[in-house]
Coordinates of C-alpha atoms in Angstrom, one line a residue:
M509 CA 70.0 -7.7 3.8
K510 CA 68.3 -8.9 6.9
K511 CA 68.6 -6.5 9.9
N512 CA 69.6 -7.9 13.2
L513 CA 67.3 -8.0 16.2
P514 CA 69.5 -8.6 19.2
V515 CA 68.1 -10.6 22.1
G516 CA 67.6 -8.4 25.2
L517 CA 65.3 -6.0 27.0
Y518 CA 63.6 -3.3 25.1
E519 CA 61.2 -0.4 25.7
Q520 CA 60.5 0.6 22.2
L521 CA 57.3 1.6 20.5
L522 CA 56.1 -0.8 17.8
D523 CA 56.3 0.9 14.5
D524 CA 56.2 -0.5 11.0
E525 CA 59.9 -1.0 10.8
L526 CA 60.1 -2.8 14.1
Q527 CA 57.1 -4.9 13.3
Q528 CA 58.7 -6.1 10.0
L529 CA 62.0 -6.8 11.9
I530 CA 60.1 -9.0 14.4
I531 CA 58.3 -10.8 11.6
S532 CA 61.6 -11.4 9.8
H533 CA 62.9 -13.2 12.9
P534 CA 60.4 -16.1 13.6
E535 CA 63.1 -17.9 15.7
L536 CA 62.7 -15.1 18.3
R537 CA 59.8 -14.5 20.6
A538 CA 58.8 -10.8 21.0
V539 CA 57.0 -9.9 24.2
L540 CA 54.7 -6.9 23.9
R541 CA 52.6 -5.0 26.5
Q542 CA 50.2 -2.1 26.6
I543 CA 51.2 1.4 27.5
D544 CA 49.5 2.8 30.5
D545 CA 47.6 6.1 30.1
E546 CA 49.9 7.9 32.5
S547 CA 53.2 7.1 30.6
A548 CA 51.8 7.1 27.1
P549 CA 52.2 10.9 26.4
H550 CA 55.9 10.7 27.4
A551 CA 56.6 7.5 25.4
Y552 CA 55.0 9.0 22.3
T553 CA 56.7 12.3 22.8
Q554 CA 60.1 10.6 23.0
F555 CA 59.3 8.6 19.8
V556 CA 58.2 11.7 17.8
S557 CA 61.1 13.7 19.2
M558 CA 63.6 11.2 17.9
L559 CA 62.0 11.1 14.4
L560 CA 61.8 14.9 14.3
E561 CA 65.4 15.3 15.2
Q562 CA 66.4 12.9 12.5
A563 CA 64.3 14.8 9.9
L564 CA 65.6 18.2 11.0
R565 CA 69.2 17.0 10.6
I566 CA 68.4 15.9 7.0
V567 CA 66.3 18.8 5.7
Q568 CA 67.9 22.0 4.5
K569 CA 68.3 24.8 7.1
E570 CA 65.7 27.0 5.5
E571 CA 63.2 24.1 5.4
R572 CA 63.2 23.5 9.2
V573 CA 60.9 26.2 10.4
P574 CA 58.3 25.6 7.7
L575 CA 58.3 21.9 8.5
L576 CA 57.8 22.6 12.2
N577 CA 55.0 25.0 11.5
R578 CA 53.3 22.4 9.3
L579 CA 53.4 20.0 12.3
I580 CA 51.9 22.7 14.5
D581 CA 49.2 23.4 11.9
L582 CA 48.4 19.7 11.9
L583 CA 48.1 19.5 15.7
A584 CA 46.1 22.8 15.9
A585 CA 43.5 21.4 13.4
K586 CA 42.3 19.0 16.2
D587 CA 39.3 20.4 18.1
G588 CA 40.5 21.8 21.4
L589 CA 44.1 22.4 20.2
E590 CA 43.5 25.5 18.2
Y591 CA 45.6 27.5 20.8
L592 CA 48.7 25.8 19.3
Q593 CA 48.5 28.2 16.3
R594 CA 49.9 30.8 18.7
R595 CA 53.1 28.7 18.9
R596 CA 54.0 28.9 15.3
L597 CA 57.7 29.7 14.8
F598 CA 59.0 32.8 13.1
S599 CA 61.8 32.5 10.5
S600 CA 64.6 34.7 11.7
D601 CA 68.4 34.8 11.7
K602 CA 68.2 35.1 15.5
P603 CA 65.3 32.9 16.6
L604 CA 66.3 32.2 20.2
L605 CA 65.4 34.6 23.1
I606 CA 68.3 34.5 25.6
E607 CA 67.5 37.4 27.9
V608 CA 65.0 40.0 28.9
T609 CA 66.4 42.9 31.1
N610 CA 65.5 46.4 32.0
Q611 CA 69.1 47.3 32.5
K612 CA 71.9 48.2 30.0
S613 CA 74.1 45.4 31.3
T614 CA 73.6 41.8 30.5
Q615 CA 73.1 38.9 33.0
L616 CA 75.9 36.4 33.6
R617 CA 75.0 33.3 31.7
P618 CA 75.9 29.8 33.0
V619 CA 78.1 27.6 30.8
T620 CA 75.4 24.8 30.9
P621 CA 72.5 25.6 28.6
L622 CA 69.4 26.6 30.6
N623 CA 67.2 24.0 28.8
S624 CA 69.6 21.1 29.6
S625 CA 69.6 19.3 32.9
A626 CA 73.0 18.8 34.5
L627 CA 74.3 17.1 37.6
L628 CA 76.2 19.7 39.6
T629 CA 78.4 18.4 42.4
G630 CA 80.7 20.2 44.8

């Protein structure tokens, strides 16, 4: 089955799948450009983030942390990135720190997660 490649504007990294899709549509003209050094880390991060989220949704719950730690090991093997080993995740039934306090009472938490951006209007 031939996948569709709609005509339009894109900002998508060229991977094997997209390259094959472009090749399979010789009637269309694909326009490619370089990624400037300033925006490259962000573009690659978004791409890997999307793939990682897809993979983590597919693998079993107990396989997620070991998979992430393998990625960290791979990154930390690069000279100058050894410090990443300190970021290995622990397997735990409660892996998310939500508060540190020196009081017996807890802080009032906002409804919006702290790691999500939200537009707040009056």
